[in-house]
Coordinates of C-alpha atoms in Angstrom, one line a residue:
M1 CA 68.4 110.9 53.2
P2 CA 68.8 112.3 57.0
T3 CA 66.0 114.1 58.9
T4 CA 66.8 116.4 61.2
H5 CA 63.8 117.6 63.9
L6 CA 63.9 121.0 65.3
S7 CA 61.5 121.6 68.4
V8 CA 60.9 124.9 68.9
L9 CA 60.3 125.0 72.8
G10 CA 58.1 127.2 73.6
L11 CA 56.1 125.8 77.1
D12 CA 54.0 123.8 76.1
V13 CA 55.6 120.2 75.9
Q14 CA 52.9 117.7 73.7
R15 CA 52.7 119.7 70.7
V16 CA 56.0 119.1 70.2
V17 CA 57.0 115.4 71.3
T18 CA 53.2 114.5 69.5
P19 CA 54.6 114.6 65.5
L20 CA 57.8 111.9 67.3
E21 CA 55.9 109.9 69.8
A22 CA 52.6 109.3 66.9
A23 CA 55.2 108.4 64.7
D24 CA 54.2 111.8 61.5
V25 CA 58.2 111.9 61.3
D26 CA 60.6 109.9 61.6
A27 CA 63.7 112.1 62.1
D28 CA 67.4 111.1 62.5
R29 CA 67.8 113.9 64.5
V30 CA 66.2 116.2 66.9
R31 CA 67.2 119.9 67.9
L32 CA 65.3 121.2 70.5
V33 CA 65.5 125.0 69.8
R34 CA 66.0 127.4 72.3
D35 CA 65.7 130.7 73.4
E36 CA 69.6 131.7 73.7
A37 CA 68.3 133.1 77.8
D38 CA 66.5 130.3 79.2
P39 CA 68.0 128.1 81.6
E40 CA 70.2 125.7 81.2
Q41 CA 69.2 122.6 80.5
G42 CA 69.2 120.0 83.7
R43 CA 68.7 123.4 85.1
D44 CA 66.1 122.3 88.2
P45 CA 62.9 124.0 87.7
D46 CA 62.2 125.2 91.1
D47 CA 65.6 126.7 91.7
C48 CA 63.9 128.9 89.0
T49 CA 62.1 132.2 88.0
P50 CA 58.2 131.7 89.3
G51 CA 55.9 132.3 86.5
A52 CA 57.2 132.2 82.4
P53 CA 61.6 131.0 83.0
R54 CA 59.9 128.1 85.5
A55 CA 57.7 127.1 83.4
S56 CA 59.6 127.8 80.2
A57 CA 61.8 125.3 82.6
R58 CA 59.2 122.6 83.1
A59 CA 59.2 122.1 79.6
A60 CA 62.2 121.7 78.3
K61 CA 62.7 118.9 81.0
A62 CA 59.6 117.4 80.3
V63 CA 60.4 117.4 76.1
S64 CA 64.1 116.1 76.6
E65 CA 63.0 113.1 79.4
R66 CA 59.4 112.3 77.1
L67 CA 62.9 112.7 73.7
A68 CA 65.5 110.9 74.8
G69 CA 66.6 107.5 72.6
R70 CA 64.8 108.6 70.2
G71 CA 68.7 109.2 68.0
T72 CA 70.7 112.0 68.0
L73 CA 69.1 114.6 70.3
D74 CA 70.6 117.9 71.7
E75 CA 70.5 121.6 71.1
A76 CA 70.9 124.8 69.6
R77 CA 69.9 128.2 70.9
L78 CA 68.1 131.3 69.2
P79 CA 67.9 135.2 70.5
F80 CA 63.7 134.9 70.7
T81 CA 63.9 138.6 72.8
A82 CA 65.9 140.0 70.5
S83 CA 65.5 142.7 67.2
F84 CA 62.8 140.3 64.0
E85 CA 66.0 141.4 62.0
E86 CA 69.0 140.2 64.4
L87 CA 66.7 136.9 65.0
Y88 CA 65.7 136.6 61.1
A89 CA 69.6 135.6 60.3
A90 CA 70.0 133.8 62.9
T91 CA 67.2 131.6 62.3
A92 CA 67.9 131.3 57.8
D93 CA 71.5 129.9 59.0
L94 CA 70.4 127.2 61.6
L95 CA 67.9 126.5 58.3
R96 CA 71.0 125.9 56.4
E97 CA 73.3 124.3 58.6
A98 CA 70.6 121.8 59.1
A99 CA 69.6 121.4 55.1
A100 CA 73.2 120.4 54.4
D101 CA 72.6 117.5 56.3
G102 CA 69.4 116.6 54.5
D103 CA 66.0 117.5 55.4
V104 CA 64.4 119.3 57.6
R105 CA 60.9 119.1 59.6
V106 CA 60.2 122.2 61.6
N107 CA 57.8 122.1 64.5
L108 CA 56.5 125.6 65.4
S109 CA 53.3 124.6 67.6
G110 CA 55.6 126.0 70.9
A111 CA 56.9 128.6 69.3
P112 CA 55.6 132.5 70.7
P113 CA 54.6 134.1 66.9
Q114 CA 57.7 136.4 66.8
V115 CA 59.8 133.5 66.4
A116 CA 58.1 131.2 64.2
A117 CA 57.6 134.1 61.4
A118 CA 61.7 133.9 62.5
F119 CA 61.9 130.7 60.4
Y120 CA 58.6 131.4 57.9
A121 CA 60.0 133.9 56.3
A122 CA 63.6 132.3 56.5
R123 CA 62.2 129.3 54.9
T124 CA 60.2 131.4 52.4
A125 CA 64.0 133.3 51.5
L126 CA 65.8 130.7 51.4
V127 CA 63.6 129.1 48.7
D128 CA 62.8 132.2 46.7
G129 CA 66.5 132.9 47.0
G130 CA 67.3 129.7 45.1
D131 CA 69.1 128.0 48.3
L132 CA 66.8 125.2 49.3
D133 CA 64.8 123.4 47.8
R134 CA 60.2 124.4 48.1
G135 CA 60.0 120.3 49.8
T136 CA 63.6 120.8 51.9
V137 CA 62.1 122.6 54.3
S138 CA 58.6 122.1 56.3
L139 CA 56.8 124.1 58.5
L140 CA 54.4 122.3 60.4
A141 CA 52.5 122.8 63.1
I142 CA 49.8 121.0 65.8
P143 CA 47.6 123.3 67.0
A144 CA 46.3 123.5 70.2
T145 CA 42.9 122.9 70.9
D146 CA 42.8 124.1 74.1
R147 CA 44.9 126.9 75.5
P148 CA 44.3 127.9 79.6
D149 CA 46.4 131.3 80.8
L150 CA 49.8 130.7 82.0
A151 CA 49.3 133.6 84.6
A152 CA 46.4 132.2 86.0
I153 CA 48.3 128.5 85.9
D154 CA 50.4 131.2 88.3
D155 CA 47.6 132.5 89.7
L156 CA 46.3 129.4 91.3
R157 CA 50.0 126.8 92.2
T158 CA 49.6 129.4 94.4
L159 CA 46.4 129.4 95.6
V160 CA 46.9 126.2 95.7
A161 CA 50.4 126.5 98.2
D162 CA 47.5 128.8 100.1
V163 CA 45.0 126.5 100.7
E164 CA 47.4 123.9 101.7
A165 CA 49.4 126.1 104.2
A166 CA 45.8 127.3 105.5
S167 CA 45.2 123.4 105.9
D168 CA 47.9 122.9 107.8
A169 CA 47.5 126.0 110.6
F170 CA 44.1 125.0 110.9
A171 CA 44.3 121.3 111.4
E172 CA 47.4 122.8 113.9
F173 CA 45.3 124.6 115.8
R174 CA 42.3 122.4 116.6
R175 CA 44.7 120.5 117.9
V176 CA 45.8 122.5 120.1
A177 CA 42.0 123.5 120.6
D178 CA 40.9 120.3 121.5
G179 CA 44.5 119.1 123.4
P180 CA 45.8 122.1 126.0
A181 CA 43.8 124.6 125.3
A182 CA 39.7 122.7 126.0
A183 CA 42.1 121.9 129.3
A184 CA 43.2 125.2 130.7
V185 CA 39.5 126.2 129.6
A186 CA 37.6 122.8 131.8
R187 CA 40.5 123.8 134.2
P188 CA 37.7 125.8 136.7
L189 CA 35.2 124.0 136.2
R190 CA 37.4 120.9 137.5
I191 CA 37.9 123.2 140.7
A192 CA 34.2 124.8 141.2
L193 CA 33.4 119.9 140.7
S194 CA 36.1 119.5 143.3
D195 CA 34.9 122.2 145.5
L196 CA 30.7 120.5 145.8
R197 CA 32.5 117.7 146.4
D198 CA 34.4 118.8 149.1
A199 CA 31.2 120.6 150.5
L200 CA 29.1 117.3 149.9
A201 CA 31.7 115.8 152.3
E202 CA 31.4 118.4 154.9
A203 CA 27.4 118.3 154.8
S204 CA 27.2 115.0 155.3
G205 CA 30.0 114.7 158.4
E206 CA 31.9 112.7 156.1
S207 CA 35.9 113.1 155.9
R208 CA 36.3 113.8 151.4
P209 CA 36.1 110.9 149.2
S210 CA 39.8 109.5 148.0
R211 CA 40.3 109.4 144.5
R212 CA 40.3 105.6 144.3
S213 CA 36.6 105.6 145.7
R214 CA 36.0 108.0 142.4
P215 CA 37.4 106.2 139.4
N216 CA 36.9 108.5 137.2
S217 CA 37.3 111.8 139.5
R218 CA 40.4 114.8 138.9
V219 CA 41.3 116.4 142.6
G220 CA 44.2 118.4 140.7
R221 CA 44.1 121.7 141.9
P222 CA 46.4 124.8 143.4
A223 CA 47.0 125.1 147.1
G224 CA 44.8 127.2 148.8
A225 CA 41.5 125.9 147.7
R226 CA 38.6 125.9 149.4
G227 CA 38.3 122.4 149.1
A228 CA 41.2 121.2 150.3
R229 CA 40.1 121.5 154.0
S230 CA 37.5 118.5 155.1
G231 CA 35.5 117.7 157.3
G232 CA 38.6 115.6 158.9
D233 CA 40.5 117.8 159.6
S234 CA 38.3 119.9 162.1
P235 CA 38.2 119.1 166.0
L236 CA 35.0 118.1 165.8
G237 CA 35.3 115.6 162.7
A238 CA 34.8 112.2 164.7
M239 CA 31.0 114.3 165.8
S240 CA 30.5 114.8 162.4
S241 CA 29.8 111.8 161.4
Y242 CA 27.8 111.1 164.3
V243 CA 25.9 114.5 163.2
G244 CA 26.0 112.9 159.6
R245 CA 24.6 109.8 160.5
A246 CA 21.7 111.6 162.1
R247 CA 21.2 113.9 159.1
E248 CA 20.2 110.6 157.2
Q249 CA 17.6 109.7 160.0
L250 CA 16.0 112.7 160.2
A251 CA 16.0 113.1 156.1
D252 CA 14.4 109.8 156.3
L253 CA 11.8 110.5 158.9
V254 CA 11.1 113.9 157.1
E255 CA 10.7 112.1 153.0
S256 CA 8.0 109.6 154.4
E257 CA 5.3 111.6 153.5
A258 CA 6.6 112.6 150.6
P259 CA 7.0 111.0 147.3
R260 CA 10.2 109.0 147.5
P261 CA 13.1 109.7 144.6
D262 CA 13.4 106.7 142.8
P263 CA 17.1 105.8 144.9
E264 CA 19.1 105.2 142.0
D265 CA 18.3 108.8 141.3
T266 CA 19.0 110.5 144.5
R267 CA 20.0 109.3 147.1
D268 CA 23.7 109.0 145.4
P269 CA 25.0 111.9 146.0
N270 CA 28.2 110.9 144.8
A271 CA 27.8 109.1 141.9
V272 CA 26.1 111.7 140.7
L273 CA 29.6 113.8 141.0
D274 CA 31.3 110.6 139.9
A275 CA 29.2 111.3 136.3
L276 CA 29.7 114.6 135.8
D277 CA 33.9 114.2 136.5
G278 CA 32.9 111.0 133.6
W279 CA 30.9 113.7 130.9
L280 CA 33.8 116.3 131.6
D281 CA 36.2 113.9 130.2
A282 CA 35.0 112.3 127.8
E283 CA 33.9 115.5 126.6
S284 CA 36.1 118.5 127.1
R285 CA 36.8 119.5 123.3
L286 CA 36.0 123.6 122.6
L287 CA 35.3 123.2 119.2
A288 CA 32.6 120.5 119.2
S289 CA 29.5 120.3 119.5
V290 CA 27.8 118.9 123.1
E291 CA 26.3 115.5 122.4
D292 CA 24.7 115.3 125.8
D293 CA 24.1 118.2 128.5
P294 CA 24.7 117.4 131.7
R295 CA 22.5 119.4 133.1
E296 CA 20.2 116.9 134.1
L297 CA 23.0 115.6 135.4
V298 CA 23.0 118.8 138.1
G299 CA 19.4 119.1 138.8
R300 CA 18.8 115.1 139.8
F301 CA 22.4 115.8 142.2
R302 CA 20.2 118.9 143.1
T303 CA 17.2 117.2 143.9
S304 CA 19.0 115.1 146.1
C305 CA 19.9 117.5 148.0
E306 CA 17.6 119.6 148.4
A307 CA 16.0 116.4 149.8
R308 CA 19.2 114.6 152.2
F309 CA 20.2 118.6 153.7
G310 CA 16.9 121.6 152.1
K311 CA 15.3 121.7 156.3
F312 CA 19.0 122.4 158.0
E313 CA 20.2 126.3 157.8
D314 CA 24.0 125.2 159.2
R315 CA 27.4 127.4 157.7
A316 CA 28.0 123.7 155.7
T317 CA 24.8 123.0 153.8
I318 CA 25.2 127.4 152.7
E319 CA 28.1 126.4 151.7
L320 CA 26.8 123.0 149.6
F321 CA 23.5 124.7 148.0
E322 CA 26.3 127.4 147.0
S323 CA 29.5 126.0 146.3
L324 CA 26.3 124.5 144.1
D325 CA 25.7 127.1 142.7
R326 CA 29.2 128.8 142.3
F327 CA 29.9 124.8 139.7
E328 CA 26.6 125.8 137.3
A329 CA 28.2 128.9 136.9
H330 CA 31.1 127.1 136.2
L331 CA 28.9 125.1 134.6
D332 CA 26.9 128.0 132.2
A333 CA 29.8 129.6 130.9
Y334 CA 32.2 126.1 130.0
L335 CA 28.5 125.6 127.9
D336 CA 28.1 128.4 125.8
A337 CA 31.0 129.1 124.8
R338 CA 31.4 125.2 123.5
S339 CA 28.6 125.9 121.5
Q340 CA 29.6 129.7 120.9
L341 CA 33.1 127.9 119.6
S342 CA 31.9 124.8 118.2
A343 CA 29.3 126.7 116.0
A344 CA 31.8 129.0 114.1
A345 CA 34.5 126.3 114.4
A346 CA 32.5 123.9 112.2
P347 CA 31.9 125.9 108.7
V348 CA 35.7 127.0 109.2
A349 CA 36.4 123.2 109.4
E350 CA 33.6 122.0 106.6
R351 CA 34.9 124.8 103.3
T352 CA 38.9 123.8 104.6
A353 CA 38.2 120.0 104.4
D354 CA 36.6 121.4 101.1
L355 CA 39.1 123.5 100.3
S356 CA 41.7 121.1 100.7
E357 CA 39.8 118.6 98.7
R358 CA 40.4 120.7 95.9
A359 CA 43.2 122.1 96.4
T360 CA 44.0 117.8 95.9
A361 CA 42.8 117.9 92.5
A362 CA 44.4 121.1 91.6
A363 CA 47.8 120.1 93.0
T364 CA 47.2 117.0 90.3
S365 CA 46.3 119.1 87.8
L366 CA 49.1 121.2 87.1
S367 CA 51.6 118.2 87.8
E368 CA 50.0 116.8 84.9
L369 CA 50.5 120.5 83.7
D370 CA 53.3 120.4 84.2
E371 CA 54.6 117.5 81.9
S372 CA 52.2 118.4 79.5
G373 CA 52.7 121.9 79.1
P374 CA 49.5 125.2 78.8
A375 CA 48.5 123.6 75.1
T376 CA 47.0 120.3 73.4
G377 CA 47.0 119.1 70.3
E378 CA 47.3 115.8 68.2
S379 CA 47.1 116.4 64.5
G380 CA 49.1 118.3 62.5
L381 CA 49.0 120.8 60.5
E382 CA 51.3 121.8 56.8
L383 CA 52.4 125.9 57.2
D384 CA 52.2 125.6 53.3
A385 CA 50.7 129.0 53.1
H386 CA 50.6 131.1 56.5
A387 CA 49.3 130.3 59.8
L388 CA 51.8 131.5 61.9
S389 CA 48.7 131.9 64.5
P390 CA 44.7 131.4 64.9
L391 CA 43.3 134.9 65.3
G392 CA 40.1 135.5 66.2
D393 CA 37.3 137.5 64.5
L394 CA 38.0 140.8 66.0
E395 CA 41.6 140.0 65.7
A396 CA 41.9 140.4 62.8
A397 CA 40.0 142.7 61.8
V398 CA 42.2 145.0 64.5
L399 CA 45.0 143.9 62.9
S400 CA 44.5 144.2 58.3
V401 CA 43.6 148.0 59.8
L402 CA 46.8 149.2 61.7
V403 CA 49.3 147.2 59.0
A404 CA 47.5 149.5 56.6
G405 CA 48.0 153.0 58.1
P406 CA 50.3 155.1 60.8
P407 CA 50.2 154.2 64.4
R408 CA 46.9 155.0 65.5
S409 CA 45.4 155.6 69.4
R410 CA 42.4 152.4 70.7
P411 CA 39.5 154.7 70.0
R412 CA 40.8 155.1 66.4
T413 CA 41.2 152.1 65.7
R414 CA 37.5 150.6 67.0
R415 CA 36.1 153.8 64.8
A416 CA 38.9 152.5 62.0
V417 CA 37.7 148.8 62.7
A418 CA 33.5 150.6 62.7
A419 CA 34.1 152.1 59.2
E420 CA 35.3 149.0 57.6
L421 CA 31.8 147.0 58.4
R422 CA 29.8 149.6 57.7
E423 CA 31.9 149.5 54.0
R424 CA 30.9 145.6 54.5
A425 CA 27.8 146.2 55.5
E426 CA 26.9 148.6 52.6
H427 CA 29.0 145.7 50.3
H428 CA 25.6 142.5 51.1
G429 CA 23.8 145.6 50.7
I430 CA 24.9 146.4 47.2
V431 CA 24.2 143.2 46.5
A432 CA 20.9 141.8 47.9
G433 CA 19.2 144.8 47.0
A434 CA 19.3 144.0 43.0
R435 CA 17.4 140.3 44.5
D436 CA 14.1 140.3 45.0
E437 CA 12.8 141.4 48.4
E438 CA 11.1 138.2 49.4
T439 CA 14.5 136.9 50.0
W440 CA 16.1 139.1 52.2
S441 CA 17.0 137.8 54.9
A442 CA 17.1 139.6 58.3
F443 CA 20.9 140.8 57.5
D444 CA 20.0 140.9 54.2
S445 CA 17.4 144.6 55.6
F446 CA 19.4 145.6 57.4
C447 CA 22.2 145.5 55.0
V448 CA 20.3 147.1 52.6
G449 CA 18.9 149.8 55.1
V450 CA 22.7 150.8 55.8
A451 CA 23.3 150.7 52.2
R452 CA 20.1 152.7 50.9
D453 CA 20.5 155.3 53.6
S454 CA 23.2 157.7 54.9
V455 CA 21.8 158.3 57.7
T456 CA 21.3 154.8 59.1
G457 CA 25.1 153.6 58.0
D458 CA 26.2 157.4 60.2
R459 CA 23.7 156.0 62.8
F460 CA 25.6 152.2 62.7
E461 CA 29.1 152.9 62.6
K462 CA 28.2 155.1 66.4
R463 CA 26.9 152.6 67.5
L464 CA 29.1 149.9 66.6
S465 CA 31.7 151.6 67.5
N466 CA 29.9 152.1 71.6
A467 CA 29.7 148.4 71.0
L468 CA 33.2 147.9 70.2
A469 CA 34.8 149.2 73.2
P470 CA 34.9 146.3 75.3
R471 CA 36.1 143.1 73.1
L472 CA 38.5 146.1 71.0
D473 CA 39.8 145.7 74.7
V474 CA 40.5 142.4 74.8
A475 CA 41.6 141.6 71.0
V476 CA 44.3 144.7 71.4
E477 CA 45.4 142.3 75.1
G478 CA 45.5 139.7 72.8
L479 CA 47.6 140.5 69.9
A480 CA 50.0 142.1 72.2
A481 CA 50.5 139.4 74.3
N482 CA 50.3 137.5 70.9
G483 CA 53.7 139.3 69.4
F484 CA 51.3 140.5 66.5
V485 CA 50.8 144.2 68.7
T486 CA 52.9 147.5 70.3
T487 CA 52.0 150.7 72.7
R488 CA 53.5 152.8 71.0
E489 CA 54.1 155.7 73.6
R490 CA 53.7 159.4 73.0
E491 CA 54.5 162.5 74.3
R492 CA 50.6 164.3 73.4
G493 CA 48.2 162.6 72.8
R494 CA 47.1 158.8 73.6
D495 CA 49.4 156.7 73.7
A496 CA 49.3 154.9 69.9
L497 CA 49.4 150.8 68.5
E498 CA 51.2 149.5 66.0
P499 CA 52.1 146.2 64.6
T500 CA 55.0 144.2 65.0
D501 CA 57.0 142.9 62.3
A502 CA 55.6 139.3 62.9
G503 CA 52.4 141.6 62.1
R504 CA 53.3 142.9 59.7
L505 CA 54.4 138.7 58.2
W506 CA 51.0 138.3 59.4
A507 CA 49.6 140.9 56.7
S508 CA 51.8 140.2 53.8
T509 CA 51.7 137.0 53.8
T510 CA 47.2 136.9 54.1
D511 CA 45.5 137.5 50.8
W512 CA 43.1 140.6 52.7
E513 CA 40.6 140.4 50.5
S514 CA 39.7 136.3 50.2
F515 CA 39.9 136.9 54.2
R516 CA 37.6 139.9 54.9
E517 CA 35.2 137.9 52.8
T518 CA 35.7 134.6 55.7
V519 CA 36.3 136.9 59.1
V520 CA 34.5 140.2 57.8
D521 CA 31.7 139.0 57.4
D522 CA 32.0 136.8 60.4
L523 CA 32.2 139.3 62.9
L524 CA 30.0 142.1 60.9
R525 CA 26.9 139.3 61.3
D526 CA 28.1 138.6 64.7
C527 CA 27.8 142.5 65.6
V528 CA 24.3 143.0 63.8
E529 CA 23.1 139.8 65.5
R530 CA 24.2 140.2 68.9
D531 CA 23.9 144.2 69.7
E532 CA 20.2 144.9 69.7
G533 CA 20.2 148.2 69.7
V534 CA 22.5 147.6 66.8
A535 CA 20.2 146.0 64.6
D536 CA 17.3 148.3 65.2
A537 CA 19.5 151.3 63.8

């Protein structure tokens, strides 16, 4: 007999395709059950609205690609967000249609809670009404072993994009800072160095050295700069060369009685200026720390000039040392700026590199989520009994309280849960009290105290109600997110909580008396052991 596999599409992929890929289910026909409001098949997910619509489109595209070639593949649509009555009617019609061709296997792994509840209720009604044999329609699910939060995934996707944009912006900033900006900041220092060359040439009675004699220098300067004039332009230029040579000879005589500096270090100040020029060419990057301190070269130059011209007080000598002072001032400002900028840029660059690596890893994880969805699991589960959605201990206790009476505010819900736990503690206290006291555990002793002393019981219930407040908020948000609970706005008083159709179906198909022996007992023990204040009450 042919078998039809109905895969309800949610936001995950792996749990939808696992039964077919693992060959746990042999299907002659695969139908993807989608929400009527979902984007049309084949639409590019990037064109959809961010958040759940885009994730849903990605999941539909990935499932279609993964299941392509596995027999007949088509779609069916259900009104996921309609009223429960309308959704139930459409689901029952779909099951009748599919069962007319043979057996039906329904994978509810990716189904929203209200859709899973509709399938469960429709299957039960069709079987109980005699329309279908019990084995004709089978419900199965693959429990999630990992379920990342969709809002967190969307925030992470946005964060990755922001980090990538910031990294690109910082890379462009570094390019400009170490390129055009560095050249502009270094320009005053280059002009000061060129002026210093002019002043040295004039003090020595020489014409300004040409570029060819100084291959490492950069002479480009604006018109009217001080270094534009040269001793060779003066009417007394011819005599200046003789004066320069006389100064050299006189400097040798003056220095003859003093310890002579190393000629390699001090006798050629132009060589020192060439070294400064080379340093500036190699070091003109604003965001990099200074590797070689040029102040030693400047000190060497000053020592050389003092040895040569220190005994003279003519205009050229005075201008030489003033030019040297100006150059040193520009150099100090340049080095200080470099130091400050590199110190500020280093941690930013390091942090940006670290964030870029983490963003790359996150982008890889997001790509995997696009292919597998936000929930993963491997082993299948037959839904012979009710197992629409796994609930936590406190969630189950809250839902049982809400379906047992009228809508309640959060404080009233919390007090009702605390009363339920106190009643369970008294039960355990009565059972333990009938045994020998030596056999009591710490938990039994606590429950006996609650059962035998009403004051202790009242204090326990009050303190437990206060202790449950933050945990109750988390449980209610989880129930609301999964479609089991909704909030009713009241004109007066606090808004009330009430169960949805899915929540009522959960209660009607759950054996509460046996369920409370596990869920409520676990929650009670957790509260007693977790809150030392409650245990001491």
